Each structure stands twice: as C-alpha cells, then as structure tokens.
PDB file of N, CA, C and O in Angstrom:
ATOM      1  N   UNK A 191      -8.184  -2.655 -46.238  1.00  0.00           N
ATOM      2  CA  UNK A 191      -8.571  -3.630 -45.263  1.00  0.00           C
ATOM      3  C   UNK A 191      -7.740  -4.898 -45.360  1.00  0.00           C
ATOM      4  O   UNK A 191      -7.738  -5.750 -44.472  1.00  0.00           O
ATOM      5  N   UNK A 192      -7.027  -4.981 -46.491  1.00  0.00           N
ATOM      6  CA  UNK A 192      -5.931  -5.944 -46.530  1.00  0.00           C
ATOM      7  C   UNK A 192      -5.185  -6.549 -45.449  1.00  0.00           C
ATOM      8  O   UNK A 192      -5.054  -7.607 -44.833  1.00  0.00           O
ATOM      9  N   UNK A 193      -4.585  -4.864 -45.550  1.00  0.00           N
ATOM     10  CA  UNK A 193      -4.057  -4.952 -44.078  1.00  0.00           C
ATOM     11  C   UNK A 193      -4.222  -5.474 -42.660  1.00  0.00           C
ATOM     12  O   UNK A 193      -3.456  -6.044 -41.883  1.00  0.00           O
ATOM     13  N   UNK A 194      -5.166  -5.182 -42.612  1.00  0.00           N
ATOM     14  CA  UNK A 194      -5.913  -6.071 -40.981  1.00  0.00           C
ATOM     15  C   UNK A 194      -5.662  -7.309 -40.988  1.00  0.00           C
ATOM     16  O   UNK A 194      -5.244  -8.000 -40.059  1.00  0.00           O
ATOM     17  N   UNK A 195      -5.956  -7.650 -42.210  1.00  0.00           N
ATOM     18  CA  UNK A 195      -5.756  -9.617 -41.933  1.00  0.00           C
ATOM     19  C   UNK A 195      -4.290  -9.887 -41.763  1.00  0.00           C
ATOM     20  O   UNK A 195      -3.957 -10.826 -41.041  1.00  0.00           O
ATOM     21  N   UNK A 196      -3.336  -9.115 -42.391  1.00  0.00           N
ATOM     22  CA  UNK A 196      -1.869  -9.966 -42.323  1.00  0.00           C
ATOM     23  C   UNK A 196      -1.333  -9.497 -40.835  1.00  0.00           C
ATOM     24  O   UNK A 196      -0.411  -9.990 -40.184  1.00  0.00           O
ATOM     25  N   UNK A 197      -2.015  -8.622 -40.568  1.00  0.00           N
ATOM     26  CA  UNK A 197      -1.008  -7.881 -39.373  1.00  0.00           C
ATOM     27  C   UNK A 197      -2.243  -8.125 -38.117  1.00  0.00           C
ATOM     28  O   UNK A 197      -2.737  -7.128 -37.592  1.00  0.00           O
ATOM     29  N   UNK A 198      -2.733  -9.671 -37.650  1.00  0.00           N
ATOM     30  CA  UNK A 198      -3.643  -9.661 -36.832  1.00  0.00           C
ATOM     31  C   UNK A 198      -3.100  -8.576 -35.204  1.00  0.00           C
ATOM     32  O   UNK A 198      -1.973  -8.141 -34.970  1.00  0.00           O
ATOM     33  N   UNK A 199      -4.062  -8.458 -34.554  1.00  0.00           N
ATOM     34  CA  UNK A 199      -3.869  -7.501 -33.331  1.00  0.00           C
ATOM     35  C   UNK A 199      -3.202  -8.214 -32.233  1.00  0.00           C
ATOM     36  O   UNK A 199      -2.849  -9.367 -32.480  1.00  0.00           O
ATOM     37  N   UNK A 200      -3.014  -7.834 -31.304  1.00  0.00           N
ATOM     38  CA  UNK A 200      -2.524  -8.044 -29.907  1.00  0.00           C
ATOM     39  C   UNK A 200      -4.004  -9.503 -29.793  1.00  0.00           C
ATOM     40  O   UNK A 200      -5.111  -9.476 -30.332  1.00  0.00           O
ATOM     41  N   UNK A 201      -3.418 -10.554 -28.928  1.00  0.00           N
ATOM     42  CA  UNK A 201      -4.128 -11.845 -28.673  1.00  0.00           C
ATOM     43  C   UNK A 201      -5.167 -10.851 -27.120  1.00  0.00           C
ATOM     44  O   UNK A 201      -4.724 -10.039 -26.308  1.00  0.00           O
ATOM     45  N   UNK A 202      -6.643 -11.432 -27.288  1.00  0.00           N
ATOM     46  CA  UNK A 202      -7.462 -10.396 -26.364  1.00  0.00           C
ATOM     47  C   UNK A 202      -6.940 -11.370 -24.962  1.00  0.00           C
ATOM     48  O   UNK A 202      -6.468 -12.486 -24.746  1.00  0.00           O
ATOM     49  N   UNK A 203      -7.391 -10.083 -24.164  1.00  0.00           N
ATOM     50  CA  UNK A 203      -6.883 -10.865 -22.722  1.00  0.00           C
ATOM     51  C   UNK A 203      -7.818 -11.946 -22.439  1.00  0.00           C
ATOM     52  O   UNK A 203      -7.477 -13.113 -22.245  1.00  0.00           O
ATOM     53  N   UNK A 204      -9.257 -11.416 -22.420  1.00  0.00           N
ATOM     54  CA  UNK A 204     -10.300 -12.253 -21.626  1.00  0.00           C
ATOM     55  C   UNK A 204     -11.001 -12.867 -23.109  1.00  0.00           C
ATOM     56  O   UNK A 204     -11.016 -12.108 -24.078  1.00  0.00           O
ATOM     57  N   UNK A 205     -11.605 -14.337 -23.247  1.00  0.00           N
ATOM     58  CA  UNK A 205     -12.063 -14.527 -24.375  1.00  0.00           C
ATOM     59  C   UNK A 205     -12.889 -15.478 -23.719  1.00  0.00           C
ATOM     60  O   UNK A 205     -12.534 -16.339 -22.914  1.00  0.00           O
ATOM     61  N   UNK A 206     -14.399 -15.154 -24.287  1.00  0.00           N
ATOM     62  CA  UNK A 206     -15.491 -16.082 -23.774  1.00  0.00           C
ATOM     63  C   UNK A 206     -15.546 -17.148 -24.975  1.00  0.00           C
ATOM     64  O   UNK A 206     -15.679 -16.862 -26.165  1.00  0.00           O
ATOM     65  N   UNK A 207     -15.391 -18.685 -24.316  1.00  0.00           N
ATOM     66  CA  UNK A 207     -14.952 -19.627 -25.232  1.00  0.00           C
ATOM     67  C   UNK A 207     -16.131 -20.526 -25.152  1.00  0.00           C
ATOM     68  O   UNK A 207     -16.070 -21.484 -25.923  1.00  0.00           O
ATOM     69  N   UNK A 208     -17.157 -20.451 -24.431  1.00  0.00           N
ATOM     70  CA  UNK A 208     -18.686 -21.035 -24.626  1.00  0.00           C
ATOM     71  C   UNK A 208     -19.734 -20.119 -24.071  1.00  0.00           C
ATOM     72  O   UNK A 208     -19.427 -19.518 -23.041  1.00  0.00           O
ATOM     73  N   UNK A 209     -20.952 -19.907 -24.597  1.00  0.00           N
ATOM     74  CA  UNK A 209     -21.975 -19.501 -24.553  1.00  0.00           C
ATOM     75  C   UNK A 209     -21.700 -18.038 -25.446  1.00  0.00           C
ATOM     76  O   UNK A 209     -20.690 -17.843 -26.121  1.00  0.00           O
ATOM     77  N   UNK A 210     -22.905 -17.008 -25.276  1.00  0.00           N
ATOM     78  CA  UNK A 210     -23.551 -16.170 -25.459  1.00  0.00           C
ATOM     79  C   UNK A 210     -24.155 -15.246 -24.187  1.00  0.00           C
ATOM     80  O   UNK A 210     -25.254 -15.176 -23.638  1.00  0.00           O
ATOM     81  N   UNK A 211     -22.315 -14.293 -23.935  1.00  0.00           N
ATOM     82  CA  UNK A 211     -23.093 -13.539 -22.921  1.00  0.00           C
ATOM     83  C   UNK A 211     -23.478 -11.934 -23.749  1.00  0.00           C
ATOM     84  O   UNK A 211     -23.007 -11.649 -24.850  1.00  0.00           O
ATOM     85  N   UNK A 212     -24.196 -11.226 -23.143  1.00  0.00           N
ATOM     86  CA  UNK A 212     -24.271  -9.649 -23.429  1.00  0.00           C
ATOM     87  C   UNK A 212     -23.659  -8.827 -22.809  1.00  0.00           C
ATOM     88  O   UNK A 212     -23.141  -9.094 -21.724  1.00  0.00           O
ATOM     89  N   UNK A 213     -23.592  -7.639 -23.382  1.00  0.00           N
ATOM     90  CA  UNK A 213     -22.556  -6.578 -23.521  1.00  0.00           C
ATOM     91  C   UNK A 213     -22.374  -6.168 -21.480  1.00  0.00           C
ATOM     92  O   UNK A 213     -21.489  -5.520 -20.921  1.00  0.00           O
ATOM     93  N   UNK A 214     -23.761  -6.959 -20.797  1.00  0.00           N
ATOM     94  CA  UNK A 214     -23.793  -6.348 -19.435  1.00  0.00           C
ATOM     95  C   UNK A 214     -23.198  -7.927 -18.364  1.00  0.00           C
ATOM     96  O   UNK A 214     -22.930  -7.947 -17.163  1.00  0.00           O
ATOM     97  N   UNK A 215     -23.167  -8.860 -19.184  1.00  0.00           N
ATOM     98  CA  UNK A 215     -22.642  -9.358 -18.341  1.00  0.00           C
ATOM     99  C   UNK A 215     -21.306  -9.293 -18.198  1.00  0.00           C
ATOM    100  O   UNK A 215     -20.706  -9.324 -17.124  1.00  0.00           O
ATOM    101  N   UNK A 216     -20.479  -9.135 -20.084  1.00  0.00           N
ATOM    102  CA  UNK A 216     -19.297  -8.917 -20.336  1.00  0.00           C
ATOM    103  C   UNK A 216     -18.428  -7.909 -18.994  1.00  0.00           C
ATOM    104  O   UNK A 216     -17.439  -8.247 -18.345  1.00  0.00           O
ATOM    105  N   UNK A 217     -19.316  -6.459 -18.900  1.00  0.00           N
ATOM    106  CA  UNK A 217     -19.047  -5.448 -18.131  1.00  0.00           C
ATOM    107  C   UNK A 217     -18.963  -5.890 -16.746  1.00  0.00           C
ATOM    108  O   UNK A 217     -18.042  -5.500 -16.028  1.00  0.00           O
ATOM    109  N   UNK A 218     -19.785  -6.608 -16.365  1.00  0.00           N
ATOM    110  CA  UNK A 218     -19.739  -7.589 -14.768  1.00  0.00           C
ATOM    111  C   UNK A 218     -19.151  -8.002 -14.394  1.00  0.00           C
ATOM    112  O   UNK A 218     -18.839  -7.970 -13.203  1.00  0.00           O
ATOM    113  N   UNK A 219     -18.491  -8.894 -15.656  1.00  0.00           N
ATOM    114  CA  UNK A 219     -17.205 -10.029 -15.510  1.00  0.00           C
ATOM    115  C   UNK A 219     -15.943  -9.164 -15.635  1.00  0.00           C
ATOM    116  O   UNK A 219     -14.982  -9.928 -15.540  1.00  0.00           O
ATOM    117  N   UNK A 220     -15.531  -7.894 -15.807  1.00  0.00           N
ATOM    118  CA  UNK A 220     -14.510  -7.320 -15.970  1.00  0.00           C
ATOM    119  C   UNK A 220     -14.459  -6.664 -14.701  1.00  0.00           C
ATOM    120  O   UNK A 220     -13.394  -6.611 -14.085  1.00  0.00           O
ATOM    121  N   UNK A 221     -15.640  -6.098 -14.197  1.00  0.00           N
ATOM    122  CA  UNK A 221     -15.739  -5.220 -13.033  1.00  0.00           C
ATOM    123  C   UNK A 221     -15.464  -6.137 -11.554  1.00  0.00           C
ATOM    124  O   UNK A 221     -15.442  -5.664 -10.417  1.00  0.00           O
ATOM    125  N   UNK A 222     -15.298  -7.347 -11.884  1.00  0.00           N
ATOM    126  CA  UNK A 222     -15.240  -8.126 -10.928  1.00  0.00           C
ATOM    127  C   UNK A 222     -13.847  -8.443 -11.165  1.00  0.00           C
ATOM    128  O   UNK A 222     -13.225  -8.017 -10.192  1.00  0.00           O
ATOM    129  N   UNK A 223     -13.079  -8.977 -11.977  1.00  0.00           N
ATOM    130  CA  UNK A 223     -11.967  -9.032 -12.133  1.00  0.00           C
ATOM    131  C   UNK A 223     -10.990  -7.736 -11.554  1.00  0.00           C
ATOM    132  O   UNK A 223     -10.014  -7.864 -10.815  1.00  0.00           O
ATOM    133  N   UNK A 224     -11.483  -6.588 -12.051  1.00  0.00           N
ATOM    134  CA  UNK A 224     -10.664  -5.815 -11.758  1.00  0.00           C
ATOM    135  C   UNK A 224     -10.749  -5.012 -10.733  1.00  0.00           C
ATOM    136  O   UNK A 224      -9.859  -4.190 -10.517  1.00  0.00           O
ATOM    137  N   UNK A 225     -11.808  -5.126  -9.964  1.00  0.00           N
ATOM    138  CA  UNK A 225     -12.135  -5.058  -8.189  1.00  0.00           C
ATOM    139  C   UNK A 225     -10.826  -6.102  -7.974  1.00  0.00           C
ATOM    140  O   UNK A 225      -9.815  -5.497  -7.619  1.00  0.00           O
ATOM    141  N   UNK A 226     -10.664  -7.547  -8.123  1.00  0.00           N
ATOM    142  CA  UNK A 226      -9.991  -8.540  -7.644  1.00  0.00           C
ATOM    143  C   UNK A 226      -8.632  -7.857  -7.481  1.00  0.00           C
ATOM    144  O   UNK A 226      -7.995  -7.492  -6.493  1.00  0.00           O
ATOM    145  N   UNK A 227      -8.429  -7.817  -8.722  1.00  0.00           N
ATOM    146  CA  UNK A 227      -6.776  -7.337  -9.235  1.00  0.00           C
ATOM    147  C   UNK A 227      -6.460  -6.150  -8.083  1.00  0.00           C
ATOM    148  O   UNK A 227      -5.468  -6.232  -7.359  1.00  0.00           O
ATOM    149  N   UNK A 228      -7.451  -5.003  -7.997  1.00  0.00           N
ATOM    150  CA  UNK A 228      -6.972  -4.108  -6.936  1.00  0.00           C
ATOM    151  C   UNK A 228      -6.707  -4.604  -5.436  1.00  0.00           C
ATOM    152  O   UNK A 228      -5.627  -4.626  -4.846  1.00  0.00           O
ATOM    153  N   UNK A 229      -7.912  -4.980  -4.992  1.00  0.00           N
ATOM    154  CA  UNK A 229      -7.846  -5.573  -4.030  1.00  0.00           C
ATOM    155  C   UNK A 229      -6.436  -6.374  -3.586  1.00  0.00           C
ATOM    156  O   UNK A 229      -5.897  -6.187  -2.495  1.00  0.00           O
ATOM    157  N   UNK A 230      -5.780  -7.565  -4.911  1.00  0.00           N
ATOM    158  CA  UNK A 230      -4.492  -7.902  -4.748  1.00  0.00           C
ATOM    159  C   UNK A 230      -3.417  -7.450  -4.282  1.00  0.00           C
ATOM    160  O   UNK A 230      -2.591  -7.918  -3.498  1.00  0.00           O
ATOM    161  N   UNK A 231      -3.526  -6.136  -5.041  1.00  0.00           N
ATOM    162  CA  UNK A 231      -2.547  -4.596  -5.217  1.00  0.00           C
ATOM    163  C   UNK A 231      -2.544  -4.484  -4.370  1.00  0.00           C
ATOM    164  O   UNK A 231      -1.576  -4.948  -3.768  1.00  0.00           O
ATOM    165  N   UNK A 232      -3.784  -3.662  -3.460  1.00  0.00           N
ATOM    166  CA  UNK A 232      -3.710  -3.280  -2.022  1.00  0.00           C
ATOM    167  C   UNK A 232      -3.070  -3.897  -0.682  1.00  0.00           C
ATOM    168  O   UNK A 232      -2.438  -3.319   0.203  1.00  0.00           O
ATOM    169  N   UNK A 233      -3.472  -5.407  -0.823  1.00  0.00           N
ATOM    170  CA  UNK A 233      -3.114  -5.905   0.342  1.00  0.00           C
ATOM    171  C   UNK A 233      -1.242  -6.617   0.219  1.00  0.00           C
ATOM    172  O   UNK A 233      -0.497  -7.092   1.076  1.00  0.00           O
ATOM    173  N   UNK A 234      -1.086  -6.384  -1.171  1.00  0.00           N
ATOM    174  CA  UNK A 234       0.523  -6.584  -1.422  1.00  0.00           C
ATOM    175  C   UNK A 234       1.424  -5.234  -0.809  1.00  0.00           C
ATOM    176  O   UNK A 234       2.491  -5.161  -0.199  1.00  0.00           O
ATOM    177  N   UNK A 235       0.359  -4.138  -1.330  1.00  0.00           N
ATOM    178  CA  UNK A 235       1.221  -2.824  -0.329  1.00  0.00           C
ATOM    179  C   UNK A 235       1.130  -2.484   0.662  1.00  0.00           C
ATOM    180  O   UNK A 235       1.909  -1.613   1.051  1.00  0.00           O
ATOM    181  N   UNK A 236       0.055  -3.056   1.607  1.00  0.00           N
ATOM    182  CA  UNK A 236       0.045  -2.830   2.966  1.00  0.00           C
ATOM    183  C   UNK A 236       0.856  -3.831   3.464  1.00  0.00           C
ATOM    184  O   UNK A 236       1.268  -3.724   4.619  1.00  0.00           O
ATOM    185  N   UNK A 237       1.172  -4.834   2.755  1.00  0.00           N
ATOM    186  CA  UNK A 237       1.800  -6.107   3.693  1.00  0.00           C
ATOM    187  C   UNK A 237       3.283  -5.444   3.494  1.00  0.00           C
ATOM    188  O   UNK A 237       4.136  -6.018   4.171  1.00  0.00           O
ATOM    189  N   UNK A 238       3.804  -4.270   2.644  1.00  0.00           N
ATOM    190  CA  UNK A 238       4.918  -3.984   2.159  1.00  0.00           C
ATOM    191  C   UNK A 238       5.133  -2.577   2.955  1.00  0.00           C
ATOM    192  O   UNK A 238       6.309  -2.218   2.992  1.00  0.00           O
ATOM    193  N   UNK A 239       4.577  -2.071   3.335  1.00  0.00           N
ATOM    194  CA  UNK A 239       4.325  -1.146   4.100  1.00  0.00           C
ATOM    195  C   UNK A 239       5.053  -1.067   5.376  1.00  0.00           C
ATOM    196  O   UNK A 239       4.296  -1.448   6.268  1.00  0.00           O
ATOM    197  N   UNK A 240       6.079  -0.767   5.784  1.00  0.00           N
ATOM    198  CA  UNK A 240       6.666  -0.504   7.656  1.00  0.00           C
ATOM    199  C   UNK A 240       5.233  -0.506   8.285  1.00  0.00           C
ATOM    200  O   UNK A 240       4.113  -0.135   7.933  1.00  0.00           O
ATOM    201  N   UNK A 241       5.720  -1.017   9.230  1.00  0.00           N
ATOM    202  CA  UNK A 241       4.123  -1.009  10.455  1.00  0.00           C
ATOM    203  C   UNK A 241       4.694   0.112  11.573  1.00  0.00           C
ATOM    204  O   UNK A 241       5.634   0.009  12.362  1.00  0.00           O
ATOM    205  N   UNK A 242       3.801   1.175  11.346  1.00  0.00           N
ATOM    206  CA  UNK A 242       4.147   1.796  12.770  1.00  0.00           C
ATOM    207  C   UNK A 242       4.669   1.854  14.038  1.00  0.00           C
ATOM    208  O   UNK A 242       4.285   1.004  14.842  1.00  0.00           O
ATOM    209  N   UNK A 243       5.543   2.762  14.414  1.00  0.00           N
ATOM    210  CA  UNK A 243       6.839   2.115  15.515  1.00  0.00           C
ATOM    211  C   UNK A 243       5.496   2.451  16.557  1.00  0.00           C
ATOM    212  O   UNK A 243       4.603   3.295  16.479  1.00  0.00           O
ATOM    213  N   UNK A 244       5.747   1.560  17.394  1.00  0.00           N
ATOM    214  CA  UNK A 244       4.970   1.871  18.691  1.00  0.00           C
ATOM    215  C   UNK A 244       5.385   2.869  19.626  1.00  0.00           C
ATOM    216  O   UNK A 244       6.560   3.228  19.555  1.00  0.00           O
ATOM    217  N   UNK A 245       4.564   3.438  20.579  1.00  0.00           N
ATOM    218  CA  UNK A 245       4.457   4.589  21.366  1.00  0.00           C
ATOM    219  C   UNK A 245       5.412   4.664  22.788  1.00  0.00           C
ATOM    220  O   UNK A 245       5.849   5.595  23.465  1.00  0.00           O
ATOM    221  N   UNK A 246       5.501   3.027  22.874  1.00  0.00           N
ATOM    222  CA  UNK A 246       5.929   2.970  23.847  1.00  0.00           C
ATOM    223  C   UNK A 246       7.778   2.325  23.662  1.00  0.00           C
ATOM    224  O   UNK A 246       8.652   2.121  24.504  1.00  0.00           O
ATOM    225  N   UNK A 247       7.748   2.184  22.273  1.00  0.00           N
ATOM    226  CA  UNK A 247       9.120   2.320  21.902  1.00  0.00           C
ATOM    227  C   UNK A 247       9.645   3.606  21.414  1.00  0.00           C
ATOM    228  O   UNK A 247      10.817   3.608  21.038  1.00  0.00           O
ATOM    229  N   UNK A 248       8.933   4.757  21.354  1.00  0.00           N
ATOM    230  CA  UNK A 248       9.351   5.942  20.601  1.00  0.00           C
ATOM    231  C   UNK A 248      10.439   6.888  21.595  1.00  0.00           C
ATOM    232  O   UNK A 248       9.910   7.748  22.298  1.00  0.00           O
ATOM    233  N   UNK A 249      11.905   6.736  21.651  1.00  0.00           N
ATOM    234  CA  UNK A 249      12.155   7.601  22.241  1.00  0.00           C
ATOM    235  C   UNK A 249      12.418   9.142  22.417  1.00  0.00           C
ATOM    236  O   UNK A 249      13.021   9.818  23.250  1.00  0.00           O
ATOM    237  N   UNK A 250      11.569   9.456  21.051  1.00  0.00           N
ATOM    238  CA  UNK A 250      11.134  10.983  20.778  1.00  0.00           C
ATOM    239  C   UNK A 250      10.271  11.948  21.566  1.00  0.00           C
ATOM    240  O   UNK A 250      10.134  13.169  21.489  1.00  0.00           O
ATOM    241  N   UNK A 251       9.682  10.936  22.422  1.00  0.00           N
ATOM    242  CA  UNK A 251       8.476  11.379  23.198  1.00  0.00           C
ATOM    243  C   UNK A 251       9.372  11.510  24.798  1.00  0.00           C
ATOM    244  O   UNK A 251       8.778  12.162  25.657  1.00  0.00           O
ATOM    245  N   UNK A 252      10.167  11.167  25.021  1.00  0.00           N
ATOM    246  CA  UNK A 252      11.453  11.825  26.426  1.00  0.00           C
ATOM    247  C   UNK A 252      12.078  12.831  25.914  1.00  0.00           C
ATOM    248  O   UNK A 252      12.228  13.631  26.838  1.00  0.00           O
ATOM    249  N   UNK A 253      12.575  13.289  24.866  1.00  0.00           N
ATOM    250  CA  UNK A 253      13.032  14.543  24.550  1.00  0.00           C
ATOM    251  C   UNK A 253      12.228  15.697  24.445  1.00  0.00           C
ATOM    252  O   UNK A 253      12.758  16.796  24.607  1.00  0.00           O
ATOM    253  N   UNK A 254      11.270  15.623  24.246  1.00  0.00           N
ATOM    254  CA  UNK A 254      10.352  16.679  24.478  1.00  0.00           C
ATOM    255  C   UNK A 254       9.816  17.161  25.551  1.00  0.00           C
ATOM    256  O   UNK A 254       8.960  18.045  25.587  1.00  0.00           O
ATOM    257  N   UNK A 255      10.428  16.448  26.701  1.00  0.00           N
ATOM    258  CA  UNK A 255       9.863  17.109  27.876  1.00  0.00           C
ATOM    259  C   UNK A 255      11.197  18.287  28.362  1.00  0.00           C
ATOM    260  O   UNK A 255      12.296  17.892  28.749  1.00  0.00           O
ATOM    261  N   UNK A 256      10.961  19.210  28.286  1.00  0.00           N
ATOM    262  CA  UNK A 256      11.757  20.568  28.921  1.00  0.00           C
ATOM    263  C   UNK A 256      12.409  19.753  30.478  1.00  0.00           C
ATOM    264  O   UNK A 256      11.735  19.039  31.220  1.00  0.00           O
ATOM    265  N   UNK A 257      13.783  20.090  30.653  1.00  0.00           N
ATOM    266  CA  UNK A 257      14.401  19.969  31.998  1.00  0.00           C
ATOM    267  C   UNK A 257      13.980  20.819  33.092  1.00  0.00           C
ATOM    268  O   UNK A 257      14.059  22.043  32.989  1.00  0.00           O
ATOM    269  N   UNK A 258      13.585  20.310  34.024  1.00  0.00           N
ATOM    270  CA  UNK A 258      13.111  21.111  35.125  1.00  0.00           C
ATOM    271  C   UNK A 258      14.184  21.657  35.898  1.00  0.00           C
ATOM    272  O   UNK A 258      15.068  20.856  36.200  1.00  0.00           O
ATOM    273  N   UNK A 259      14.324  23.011  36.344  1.00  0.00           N
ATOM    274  CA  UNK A 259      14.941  23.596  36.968  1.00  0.00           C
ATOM    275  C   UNK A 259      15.024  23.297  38.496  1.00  0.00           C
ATOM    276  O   UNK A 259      14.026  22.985  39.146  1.00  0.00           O
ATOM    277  N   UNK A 260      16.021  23.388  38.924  1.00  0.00           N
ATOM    278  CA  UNK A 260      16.616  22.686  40.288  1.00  0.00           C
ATOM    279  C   UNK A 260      18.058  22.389  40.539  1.00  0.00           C
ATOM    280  O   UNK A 260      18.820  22.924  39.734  1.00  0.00           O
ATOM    281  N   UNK A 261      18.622  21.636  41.497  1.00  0.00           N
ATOM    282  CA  UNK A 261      20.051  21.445  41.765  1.00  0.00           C
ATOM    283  C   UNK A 261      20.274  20.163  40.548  1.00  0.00           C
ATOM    284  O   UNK A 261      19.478  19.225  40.510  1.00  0.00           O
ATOM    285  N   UNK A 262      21.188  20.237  39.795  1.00  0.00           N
ATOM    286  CA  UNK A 262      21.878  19.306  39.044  1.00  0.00           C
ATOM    287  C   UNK A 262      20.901  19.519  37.723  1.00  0.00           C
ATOM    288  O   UNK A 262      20.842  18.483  37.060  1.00  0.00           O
ATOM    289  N   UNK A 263      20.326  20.323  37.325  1.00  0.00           N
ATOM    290  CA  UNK A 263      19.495  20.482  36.097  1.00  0.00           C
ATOM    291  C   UNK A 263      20.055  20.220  35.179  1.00  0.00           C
ATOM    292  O   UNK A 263      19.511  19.417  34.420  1.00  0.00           O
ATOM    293  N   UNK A 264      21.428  20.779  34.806  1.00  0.00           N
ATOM    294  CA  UNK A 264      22.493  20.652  33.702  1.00  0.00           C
ATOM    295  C   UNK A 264      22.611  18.906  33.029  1.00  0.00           C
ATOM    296  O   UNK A 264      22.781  18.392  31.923  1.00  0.00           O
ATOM    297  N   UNK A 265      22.449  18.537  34.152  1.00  0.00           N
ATOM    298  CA  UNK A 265      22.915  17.160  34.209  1.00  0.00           C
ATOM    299  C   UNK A 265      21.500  16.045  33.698  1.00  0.00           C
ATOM    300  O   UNK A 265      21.713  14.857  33.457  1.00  0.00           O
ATOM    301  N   UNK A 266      20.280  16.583  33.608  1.00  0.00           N
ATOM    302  CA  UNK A 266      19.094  16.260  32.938  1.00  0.00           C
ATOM    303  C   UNK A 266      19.476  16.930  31.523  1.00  0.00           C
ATOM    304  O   UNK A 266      19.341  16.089  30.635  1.00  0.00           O
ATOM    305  N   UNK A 267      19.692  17.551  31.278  1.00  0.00           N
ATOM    306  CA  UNK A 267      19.483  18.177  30.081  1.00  0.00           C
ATOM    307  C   UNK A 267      20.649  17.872  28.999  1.00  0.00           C
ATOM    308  O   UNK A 267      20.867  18.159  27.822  1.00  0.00           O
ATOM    309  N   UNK A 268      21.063  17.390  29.675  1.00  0.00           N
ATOM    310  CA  UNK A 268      22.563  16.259  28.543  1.00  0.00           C
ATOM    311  C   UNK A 268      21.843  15.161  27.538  1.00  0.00           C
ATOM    312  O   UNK A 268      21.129  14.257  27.974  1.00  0.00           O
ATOM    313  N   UNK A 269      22.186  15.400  25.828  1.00  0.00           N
ATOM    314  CA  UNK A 269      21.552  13.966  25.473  1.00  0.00           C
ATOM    315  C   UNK A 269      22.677  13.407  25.210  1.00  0.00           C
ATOM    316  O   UNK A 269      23.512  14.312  25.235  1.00  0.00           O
ATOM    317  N   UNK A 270      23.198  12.381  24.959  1.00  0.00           N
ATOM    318  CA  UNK A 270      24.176  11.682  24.085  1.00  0.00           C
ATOM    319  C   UNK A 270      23.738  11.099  23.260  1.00  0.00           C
ATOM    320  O   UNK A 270      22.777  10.331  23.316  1.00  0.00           O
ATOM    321  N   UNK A 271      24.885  11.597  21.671  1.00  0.00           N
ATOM    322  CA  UNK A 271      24.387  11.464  20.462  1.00  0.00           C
ATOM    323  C   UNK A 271      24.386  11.834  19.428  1.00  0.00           C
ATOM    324  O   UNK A 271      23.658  11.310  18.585  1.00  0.00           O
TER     325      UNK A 271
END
C-alpha cells in the first residue's frame, strides 16, 4: 500500500468541494452533465452536417423522365456532360 501514496492517481474530474451529497445525488449530477455534453455533441454535428439539396434544385429529377417519341425525339434525348 506504499505504493498508492507515492504514485497518487489521475486528479478526479468532478470534485464536490462543500457539503455532503449521497451516492444519488452524486448520480444526478453526472446524469445531467452528461445528457449536457451529448446534447453539445449533437447539435455541433448537425450544424456540421450538409443540409439537404433542395427538390427544386435537383437536376436529377429531369433525367429521369424517358424522351417521348415523336418528330425530333433524338434531339430531347441528348444530355451534355
């Protein structure tokens, strides 16, 4: 047990520095913290996230329509590109 004392541990993250809480508030105060922390996470990767091209900018949605048959059809059915 020597040992323990010269080689103290890693400094604790969270340290209650007045009062006397119990083992359930301890658990409260972490569960709330680390709801927070996600929550952070989340809205850092949605803000990081591409935003969906809109529908009415997509020009994927004109190529999919089949050329209709008729005089000059050939001439619909050209893409450049």
């Amino acid at each position: 047990m020597a040992s323990d004392r010269t080689h103290p541990g890693p400094a604790p993250f969270l340290q209650v520095v007045r009062g006397e809480l119990s083992h359930e508030e301890i658990a409260a105060l972490v569960a709330v913290l680390t709801a927070r922390a996600r929550a952070v996470q989340a809205a850092r990767a949605r803000a990081a996230a591409p935003a969906a091209p809109s529908g009415w900018r997509d020009r994927a949605r004109l190529l999919g329509v089949p050329p209709r048959p008729g005089p000059h059809s050939w001439r619909r059915s050209f893409h450049p590109g």
